Structures are given as C-alpha cells and as structure tokens.
Protein backbone atom coordinates (compact mmCIF):
# COMPACT_ATOMS: atom_id res chain seq x y z
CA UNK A 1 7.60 -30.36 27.35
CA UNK A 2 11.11 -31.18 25.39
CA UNK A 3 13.48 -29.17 24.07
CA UNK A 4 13.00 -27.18 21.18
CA UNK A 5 15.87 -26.33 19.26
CA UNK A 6 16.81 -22.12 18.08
CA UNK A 7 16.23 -21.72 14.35
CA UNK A 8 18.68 -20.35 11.39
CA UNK A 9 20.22 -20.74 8.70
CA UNK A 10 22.18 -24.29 7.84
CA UNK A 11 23.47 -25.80 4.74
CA UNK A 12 22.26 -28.31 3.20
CA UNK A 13 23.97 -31.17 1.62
CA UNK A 14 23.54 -32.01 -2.29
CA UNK A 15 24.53 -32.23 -5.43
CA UNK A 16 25.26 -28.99 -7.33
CA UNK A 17 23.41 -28.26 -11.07
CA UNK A 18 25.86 -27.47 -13.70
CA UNK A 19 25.30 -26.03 -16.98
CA UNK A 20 27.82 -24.52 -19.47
CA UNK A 21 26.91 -22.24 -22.44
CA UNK A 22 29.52 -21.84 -25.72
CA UNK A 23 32.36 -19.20 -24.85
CA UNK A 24 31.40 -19.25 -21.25
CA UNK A 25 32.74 -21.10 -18.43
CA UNK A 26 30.90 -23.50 -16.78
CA UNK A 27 28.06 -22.11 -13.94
CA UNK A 28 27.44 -23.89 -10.69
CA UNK A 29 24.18 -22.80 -9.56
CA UNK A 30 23.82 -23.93 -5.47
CA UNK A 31 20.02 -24.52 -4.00
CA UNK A 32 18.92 -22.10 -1.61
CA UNK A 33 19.86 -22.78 2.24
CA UNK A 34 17.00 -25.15 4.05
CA UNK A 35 15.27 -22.73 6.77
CA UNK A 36 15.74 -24.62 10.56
CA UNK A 37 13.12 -24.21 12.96
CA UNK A 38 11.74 -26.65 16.17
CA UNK A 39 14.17 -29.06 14.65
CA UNK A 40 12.64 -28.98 11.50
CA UNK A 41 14.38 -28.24 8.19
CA UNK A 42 11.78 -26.92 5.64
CA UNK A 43 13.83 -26.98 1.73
CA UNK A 44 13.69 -23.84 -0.41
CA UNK A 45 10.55 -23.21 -2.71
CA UNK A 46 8.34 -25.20 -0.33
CA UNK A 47 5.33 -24.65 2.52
CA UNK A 48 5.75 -26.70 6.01
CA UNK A 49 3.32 -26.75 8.74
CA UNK A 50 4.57 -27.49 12.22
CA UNK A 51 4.09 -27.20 15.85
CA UNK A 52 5.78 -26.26 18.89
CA UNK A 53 5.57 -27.70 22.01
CA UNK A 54 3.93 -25.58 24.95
CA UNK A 55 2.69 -27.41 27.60
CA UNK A 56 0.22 -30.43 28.44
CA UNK A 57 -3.45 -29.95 29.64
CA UNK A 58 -4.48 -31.90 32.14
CA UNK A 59 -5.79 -34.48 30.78
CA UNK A 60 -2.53 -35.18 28.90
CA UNK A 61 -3.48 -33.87 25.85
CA UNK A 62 -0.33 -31.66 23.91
CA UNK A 63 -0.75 -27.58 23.24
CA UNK A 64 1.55 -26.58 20.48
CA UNK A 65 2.09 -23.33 18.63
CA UNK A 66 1.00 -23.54 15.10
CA UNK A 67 3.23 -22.03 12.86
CA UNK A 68 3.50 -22.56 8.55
CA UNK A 69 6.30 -21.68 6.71
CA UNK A 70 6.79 -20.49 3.30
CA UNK A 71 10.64 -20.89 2.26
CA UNK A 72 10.89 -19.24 -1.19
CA UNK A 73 13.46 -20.24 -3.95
CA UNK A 74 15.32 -17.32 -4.05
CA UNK A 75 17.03 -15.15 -1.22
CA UNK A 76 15.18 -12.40 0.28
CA UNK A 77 14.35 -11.38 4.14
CA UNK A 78 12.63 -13.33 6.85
CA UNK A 79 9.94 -11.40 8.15
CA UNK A 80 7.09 -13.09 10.34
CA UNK A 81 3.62 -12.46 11.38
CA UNK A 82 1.56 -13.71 14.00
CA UNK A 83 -1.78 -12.73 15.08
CA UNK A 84 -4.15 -13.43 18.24
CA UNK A 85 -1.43 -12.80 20.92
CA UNK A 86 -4.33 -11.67 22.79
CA UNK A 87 -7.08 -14.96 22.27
CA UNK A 88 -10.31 -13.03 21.96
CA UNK A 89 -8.57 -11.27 18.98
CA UNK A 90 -9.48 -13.40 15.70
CA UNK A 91 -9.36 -10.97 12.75
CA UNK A 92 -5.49 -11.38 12.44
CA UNK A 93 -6.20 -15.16 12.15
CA UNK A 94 -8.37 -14.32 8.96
CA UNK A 95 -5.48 -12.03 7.44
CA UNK A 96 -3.07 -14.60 8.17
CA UNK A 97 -4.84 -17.42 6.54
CA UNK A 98 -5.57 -14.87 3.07
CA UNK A 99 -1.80 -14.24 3.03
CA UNK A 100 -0.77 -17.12 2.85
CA UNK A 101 -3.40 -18.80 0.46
CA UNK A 102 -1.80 -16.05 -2.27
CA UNK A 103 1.68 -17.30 -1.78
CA UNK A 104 3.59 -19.54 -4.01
CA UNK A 105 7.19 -20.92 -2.59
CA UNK A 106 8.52 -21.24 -6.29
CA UNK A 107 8.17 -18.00 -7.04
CA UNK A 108 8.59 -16.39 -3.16
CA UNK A 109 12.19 -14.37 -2.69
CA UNK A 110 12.63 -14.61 1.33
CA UNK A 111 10.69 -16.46 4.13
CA UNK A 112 7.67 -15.83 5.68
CA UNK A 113 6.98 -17.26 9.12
CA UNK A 114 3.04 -16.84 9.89
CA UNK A 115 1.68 -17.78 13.88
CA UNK A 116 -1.82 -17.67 12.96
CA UNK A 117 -2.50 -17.99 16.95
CA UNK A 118 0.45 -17.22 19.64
CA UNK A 119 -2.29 -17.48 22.80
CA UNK A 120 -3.62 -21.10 21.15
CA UNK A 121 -5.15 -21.17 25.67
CA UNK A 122 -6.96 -18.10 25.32
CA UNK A 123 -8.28 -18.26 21.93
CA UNK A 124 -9.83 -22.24 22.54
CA UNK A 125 -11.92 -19.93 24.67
CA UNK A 126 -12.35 -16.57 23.57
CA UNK A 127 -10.75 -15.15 26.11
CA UNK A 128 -8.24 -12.33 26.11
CA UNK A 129 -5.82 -13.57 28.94
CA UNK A 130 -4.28 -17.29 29.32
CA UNK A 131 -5.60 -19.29 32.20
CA UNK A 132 -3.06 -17.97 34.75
CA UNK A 133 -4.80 -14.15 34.00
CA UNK A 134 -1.39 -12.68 32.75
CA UNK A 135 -1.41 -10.56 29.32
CA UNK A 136 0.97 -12.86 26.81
CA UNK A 137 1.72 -9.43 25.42
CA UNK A 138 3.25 -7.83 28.94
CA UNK A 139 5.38 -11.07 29.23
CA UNK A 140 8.08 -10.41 26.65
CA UNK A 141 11.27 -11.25 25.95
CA UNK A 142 9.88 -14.67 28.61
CA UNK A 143 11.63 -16.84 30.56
CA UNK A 144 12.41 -20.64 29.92
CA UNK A 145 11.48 -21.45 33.37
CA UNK A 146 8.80 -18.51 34.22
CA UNK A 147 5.16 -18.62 34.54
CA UNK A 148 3.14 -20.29 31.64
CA UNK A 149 2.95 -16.59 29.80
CA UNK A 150 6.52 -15.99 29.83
CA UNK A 151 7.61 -19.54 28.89
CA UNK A 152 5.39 -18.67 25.55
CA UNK A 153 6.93 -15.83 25.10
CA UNK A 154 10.56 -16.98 25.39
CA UNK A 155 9.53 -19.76 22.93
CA UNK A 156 8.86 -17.24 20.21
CA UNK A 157 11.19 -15.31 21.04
CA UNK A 158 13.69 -18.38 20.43
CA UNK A 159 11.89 -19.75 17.78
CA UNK A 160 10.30 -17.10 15.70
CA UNK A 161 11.96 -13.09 16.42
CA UNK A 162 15.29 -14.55 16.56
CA UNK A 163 15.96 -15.52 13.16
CA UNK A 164 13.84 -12.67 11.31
CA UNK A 165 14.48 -9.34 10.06
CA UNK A 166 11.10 -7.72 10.39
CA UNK A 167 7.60 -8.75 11.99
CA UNK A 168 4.12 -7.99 11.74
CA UNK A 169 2.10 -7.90 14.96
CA UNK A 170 -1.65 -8.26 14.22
CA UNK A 171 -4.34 -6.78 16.92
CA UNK A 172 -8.24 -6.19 17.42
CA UNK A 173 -9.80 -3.13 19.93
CA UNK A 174 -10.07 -4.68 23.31
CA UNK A 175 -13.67 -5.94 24.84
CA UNK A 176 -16.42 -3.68 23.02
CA UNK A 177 -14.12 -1.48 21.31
CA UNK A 178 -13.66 -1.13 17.75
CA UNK A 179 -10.12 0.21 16.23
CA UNK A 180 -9.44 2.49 12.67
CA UNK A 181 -7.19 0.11 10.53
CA UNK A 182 -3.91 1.77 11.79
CA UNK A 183 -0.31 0.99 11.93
CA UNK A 184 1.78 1.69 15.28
CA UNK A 185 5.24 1.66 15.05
CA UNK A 186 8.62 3.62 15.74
CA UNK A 187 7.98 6.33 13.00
CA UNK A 188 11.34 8.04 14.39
CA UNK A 189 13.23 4.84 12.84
CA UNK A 190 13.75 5.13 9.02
CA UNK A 191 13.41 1.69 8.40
CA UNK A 192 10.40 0.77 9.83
CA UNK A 193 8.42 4.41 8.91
CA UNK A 194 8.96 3.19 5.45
CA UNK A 195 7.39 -0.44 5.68
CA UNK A 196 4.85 1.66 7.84
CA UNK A 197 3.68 3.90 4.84
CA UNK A 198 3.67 0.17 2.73
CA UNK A 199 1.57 -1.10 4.76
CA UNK A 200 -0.78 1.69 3.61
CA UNK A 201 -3.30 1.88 6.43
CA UNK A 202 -5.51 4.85 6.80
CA UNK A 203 -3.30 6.12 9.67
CA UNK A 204 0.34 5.48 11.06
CA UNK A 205 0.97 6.14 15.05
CA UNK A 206 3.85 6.69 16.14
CA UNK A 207 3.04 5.26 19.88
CA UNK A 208 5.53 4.80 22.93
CA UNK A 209 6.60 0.86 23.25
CA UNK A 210 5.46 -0.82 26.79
CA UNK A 211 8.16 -2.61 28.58
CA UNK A 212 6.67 -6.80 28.14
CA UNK A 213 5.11 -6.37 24.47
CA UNK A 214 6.28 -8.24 21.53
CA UNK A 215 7.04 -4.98 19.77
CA UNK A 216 9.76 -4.13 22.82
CA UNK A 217 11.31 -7.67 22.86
CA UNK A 218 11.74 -7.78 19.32
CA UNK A 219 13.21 -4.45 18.45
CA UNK A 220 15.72 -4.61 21.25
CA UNK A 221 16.92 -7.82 19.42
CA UNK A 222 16.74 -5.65 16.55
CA UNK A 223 13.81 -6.26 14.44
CA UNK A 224 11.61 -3.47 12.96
CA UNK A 225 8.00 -4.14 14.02
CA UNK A 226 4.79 -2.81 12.49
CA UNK A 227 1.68 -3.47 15.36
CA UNK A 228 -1.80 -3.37 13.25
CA UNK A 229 -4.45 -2.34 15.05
CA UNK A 230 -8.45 -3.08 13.23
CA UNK A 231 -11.17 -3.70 14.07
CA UNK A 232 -13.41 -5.16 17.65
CA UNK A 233 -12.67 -8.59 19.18
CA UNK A 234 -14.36 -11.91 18.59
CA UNK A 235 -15.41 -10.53 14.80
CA UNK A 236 -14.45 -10.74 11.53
CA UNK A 237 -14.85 -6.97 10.68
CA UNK A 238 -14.20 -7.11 6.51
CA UNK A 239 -12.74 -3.75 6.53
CA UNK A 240 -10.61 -4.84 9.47
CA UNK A 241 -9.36 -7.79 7.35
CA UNK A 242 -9.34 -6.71 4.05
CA UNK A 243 -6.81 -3.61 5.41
CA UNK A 244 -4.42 -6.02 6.92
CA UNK A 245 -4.52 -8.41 4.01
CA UNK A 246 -3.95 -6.00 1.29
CA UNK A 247 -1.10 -3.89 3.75
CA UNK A 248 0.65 -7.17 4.46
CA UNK A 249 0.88 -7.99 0.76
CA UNK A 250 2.20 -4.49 0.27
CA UNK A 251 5.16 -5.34 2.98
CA UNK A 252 6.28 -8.10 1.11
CA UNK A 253 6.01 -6.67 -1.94
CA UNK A 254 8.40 -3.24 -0.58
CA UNK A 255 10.76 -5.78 0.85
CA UNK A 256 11.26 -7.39 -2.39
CA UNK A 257 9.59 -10.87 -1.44
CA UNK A 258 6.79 -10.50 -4.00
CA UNK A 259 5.73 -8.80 -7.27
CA UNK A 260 4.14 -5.09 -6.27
CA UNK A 261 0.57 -5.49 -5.40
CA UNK A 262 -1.88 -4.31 -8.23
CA UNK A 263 -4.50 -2.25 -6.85
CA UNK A 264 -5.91 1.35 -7.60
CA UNK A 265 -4.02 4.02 -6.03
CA UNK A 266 -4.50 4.91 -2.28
CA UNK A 267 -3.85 7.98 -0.23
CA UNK A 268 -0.93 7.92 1.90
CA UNK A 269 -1.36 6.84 5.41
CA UNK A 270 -2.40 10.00 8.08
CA UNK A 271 0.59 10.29 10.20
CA UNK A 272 0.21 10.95 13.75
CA UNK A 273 1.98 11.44 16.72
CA UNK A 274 -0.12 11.56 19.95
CA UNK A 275 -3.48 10.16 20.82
CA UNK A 276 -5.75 10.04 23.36
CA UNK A 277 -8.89 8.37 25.16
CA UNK A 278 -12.01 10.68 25.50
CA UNK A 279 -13.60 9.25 29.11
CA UNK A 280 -17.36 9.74 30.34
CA UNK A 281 -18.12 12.11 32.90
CA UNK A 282 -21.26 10.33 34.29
CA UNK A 283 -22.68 6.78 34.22
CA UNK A 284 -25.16 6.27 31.71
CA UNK A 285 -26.56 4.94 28.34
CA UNK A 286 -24.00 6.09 25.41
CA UNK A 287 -25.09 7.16 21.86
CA UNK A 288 -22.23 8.45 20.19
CA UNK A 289 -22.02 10.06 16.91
CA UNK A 290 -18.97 10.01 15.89
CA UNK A 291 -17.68 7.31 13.29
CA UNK A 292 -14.09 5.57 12.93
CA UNK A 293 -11.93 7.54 10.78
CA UNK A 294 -14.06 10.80 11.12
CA UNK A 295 -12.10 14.26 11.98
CA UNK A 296 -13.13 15.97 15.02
CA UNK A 297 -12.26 19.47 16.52
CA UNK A 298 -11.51 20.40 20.03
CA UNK A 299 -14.54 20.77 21.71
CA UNK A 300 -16.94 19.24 19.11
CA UNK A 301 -19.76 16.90 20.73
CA UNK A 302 -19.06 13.28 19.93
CA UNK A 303 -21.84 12.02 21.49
CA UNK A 304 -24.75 11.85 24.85
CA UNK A 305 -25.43 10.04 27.99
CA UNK A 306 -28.82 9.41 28.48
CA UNK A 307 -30.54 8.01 31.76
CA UNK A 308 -33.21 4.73 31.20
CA UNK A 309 -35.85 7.16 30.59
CA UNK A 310 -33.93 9.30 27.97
CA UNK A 311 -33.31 11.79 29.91
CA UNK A 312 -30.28 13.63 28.95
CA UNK A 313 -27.42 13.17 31.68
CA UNK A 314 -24.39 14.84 29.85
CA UNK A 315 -22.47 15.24 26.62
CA UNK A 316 -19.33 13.93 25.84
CA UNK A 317 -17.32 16.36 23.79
CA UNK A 318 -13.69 16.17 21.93
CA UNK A 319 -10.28 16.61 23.86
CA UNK A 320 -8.57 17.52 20.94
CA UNK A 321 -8.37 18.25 17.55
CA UNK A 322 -7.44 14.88 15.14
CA UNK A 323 -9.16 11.60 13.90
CA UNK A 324 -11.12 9.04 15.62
CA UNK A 325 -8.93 6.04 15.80
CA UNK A 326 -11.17 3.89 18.04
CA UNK A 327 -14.33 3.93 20.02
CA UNK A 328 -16.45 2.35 22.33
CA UNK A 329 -19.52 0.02 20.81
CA UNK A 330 -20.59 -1.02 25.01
CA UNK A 331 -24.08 1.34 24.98
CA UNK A 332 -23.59 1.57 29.09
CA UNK A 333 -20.74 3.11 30.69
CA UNK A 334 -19.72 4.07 33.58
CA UNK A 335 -17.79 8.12 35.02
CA UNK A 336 -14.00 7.23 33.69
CA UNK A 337 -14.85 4.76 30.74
CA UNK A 338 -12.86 5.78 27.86
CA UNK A 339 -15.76 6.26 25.13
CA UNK A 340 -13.36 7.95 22.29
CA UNK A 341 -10.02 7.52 20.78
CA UNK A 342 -8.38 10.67 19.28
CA UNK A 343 -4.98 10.48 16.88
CA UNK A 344 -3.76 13.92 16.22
C-alpha cells in the first residue's frame, strides 16, 4: 500500500478578482482555500470522488476507501459522515447517498466529507466483522503498522477525523435486532447536546463511550460526535433512512452549512440517560408485543415464550420504566438473550 498523505488546509495559487465601486476603494475578493486530502486537492464550490488505499486482495486486486467530497464556496465547518463501519450495516449507505444528491458546492458554506462504507471487506460480504474477525469499531484511534482493523482505522483517523470539526457516525441494530431512530452522544457536552437536539431524532442517549470506537478516537482529538442508531442490518428500513436523512440535513443546516430545512414542525427529541437490555429467562419461541418507540412501565409484560407446541413457557416483563429503543426480531431465543431495549 503507499503512503497517503494527512489532509488540511493549503493555499492555493491564483490570480485575485478585483472590482472597485465609485467612492469606494478597490475590493480584492480571494477564492476559498482548496481542501487536501490522500494527496488530492479538491477547489472550492466543487464535488470530488476519491479513494484511499487499504490493502491488496489476493489476487492483486486494490481495496480503497471511498470517500466524496463536497468543498463549498464559502467558509463554514468540516464535518464528516461515514456509515457501515460495521459491513452488514447498509442503511447509513442509503442516508449518505440522499445527502449528498441534495447538495450543491456553489451554494455549500463548509465541507462535507461523506465515507459511504469505512468496512468496504465486510460489507462486499455482508458481514459485520473484517476477515481477520476484529470489530473496525473496537480498533480506534489504529495503528499504521497494526492488524488490518487498526491500519483502517488509523487511516481515517489521518485522513478523515483529523481535519474536521464534527462527525456523524451512522449505525443499524446488530444481527436480528431492530433500533428506534436515536442519537447517542455526550449530552453532558454543550456543543454536541445541541447538534444532538438538530438532529431531531425521536430520542437522544446520553451513553458511556467504549475505549476502540470511532466516537472515543475522535472526541479525544476533539471532535463532537453524534452516533445514529436506526433501524436492523442488511435492510433498508424507510423510517430508518428517512430519520437520518432529514436529521443530517438539520446538522448542516444548525452549523450554518445550508439553508434551514423546511419541514413541518417536530417534537423535540426524548432525552435519556440510562438504558438497558431486557434478557429471556428460558429458551423458547418469542412473540413480543411491544413496538419501537412504545412507553413501557416497570413490570409491564412485553411479551411470551412459547414451546413448539404453544405451550406457554414464561413471560418476559419490563425492567424499568422508559421507551423501547430496540428489540429483538430472531422468533427463537435462548435463557440470557437480550429480547428488549429500555431508554429511561
């Protein structure tokens, strides 16, 4: 794999417009900075694809990272978003790509950095993991020289976290579970609660960061991170998508990158501060009857195991009082499976 060059900010060389009005002095007005990434300059007011190197397959064949650029006209903050860190996870992919259809450059204050698909190894094959079994999202900030996880890591770390102000981390519910569209984030830190109640999803977490993830790596370089949670893997849930289109738009919009988004008014985000998993106390078939985004009370049946014959085995009742923010859709579990996800 070759090098690949840090991104920031450089000047760019050119000629200067003039214009003079009567009774004024004459303006200079200077073109925008080009935006530097991979060794790549991408000129203000425009959209560049590119790739970064990874690694090789086998059979000699290049894996890059796909990234797109939008480099607006005027000055503004560079915020990126990336989705599918984890490869079975492909409804971030779909709000990436409607993002950035609805962008113009020429009329875009800031620049957006979109990685439609961080784990490109994972998602050629639907698979959560990359081929060496490690979880890309454990493996932050990465090493240069580590295992094939952390050397992807390092390289957006280097080439996309280091030269942006704020990110957006887009995620599905793991293998047969579905999510609430819901924000986690540092609600203790001013800054990012208030792109957390843009964002506008039906609830906000505030939820502990795990040493590896993106979120960690990234805020210790100082970034404010939103993680978006919607939605089950290996689907295009619409209500998954359309959420994390219309709350991205509303990010860029608070930040001053776009005009505000014109839409009918919604309620502000649910703010919570714990949550919990509701787990199965006996093996069975699971018919829950609880919905995402329904409140619950302490206590309150969610659902029944059943036996093959129908026989009833054991209900599964509420921990605590709050919202369901995610749930099993696997109809067989077994004693310990987390079946229930309550925000309170």
């Amino acid at each position: 794999m070759g090098p690949v060059r840090g991104h920031g900010h450089y000047p760019e060389q050119r000629d200067p417009r003039r214009r003079s009005r009567p009774g004024r002095p004459e303006q200079v007005l200077v073109a925008r900075e080009s935006f530097a990434i991979g060794g790549v300059r991408i000129r203000a007011g425009t959209v560049r694809a590119l790739e970064l190197p990874i690694t090789r397959l086998v059979t000699g064949a290049d894996v890059t990272l796909p990234v797109r650029v939008v480099h607006g006209r005027e000055d503004g903050p560079c915020v990126w978003i990336d989705a599918a860190i984890h490869g079975d996870e492909v409804a971030g992919v779909e709000v990436v790509r409607q993002v950035m259809a609805g962008l113009d450059p020429k009329t875009f204050r800031g620049t957006l950095v979109a990685v439609p698909i961080v784990n490109v190894l994972g998602f050629m094959t639907g698979d959560r993991y990359l081929p060496d079994r490690r979880d890309l999202n454990r493996s932050f900030p990465g090493s240069a020289r580590g295992s094939l996880a952390s050397r992807i890591a390092f390289l957006f770390m280097k080439e996309i976290v280091a030269g942006c102000e704020v990110g957006i981390d887009l995620h599905t519910g793991s293998d047969r579970r579905s999510n609430l569209p819901q924000v986690r984030a540092d609600l203790d830190d001013p800054g990012t609660r208030e792109l957390a109640q843009a964002f506008g999803a039906p609830v906000m977490l505030h939820a502990k960061i795990r040493d590896g993830s993106l979120r960690h790596a990234a805020r210790e370089q100082g970034a404010k991170v939103l993680l978006y949670e919607a939605g089950e893997n290996l689907r295009f849930d619409s209500y998954a998508v359309d959420a994390g289109v219309i709350g991205v738009r509303r990010v860029l919009a608070s930040l001053g990158m776009t005009e505000p988004v014109v839409e009918p008014p919604v309620e502000p985000s649910l703010e919570c501060r714990s949550s919990g998993w509701v787990r199965a106390r006996r093996t069975g078939i699971l018919h829950l009857d609880v919905a995402l985004g329904q409140k619950v009370s302490e206590g309150e049946r969610l659902g029944t195991l059943f036996d093959s014959f129908g026989r009833t085995l054991r209900a599964v009742y509420a921990s605590r009082d709050g919202i369901v923010i995610g749930r099993t859709e696997a109809p067989l579990v077994n004693s310990g499976d987390a079946v229930v996800h309550i925000a309170s």
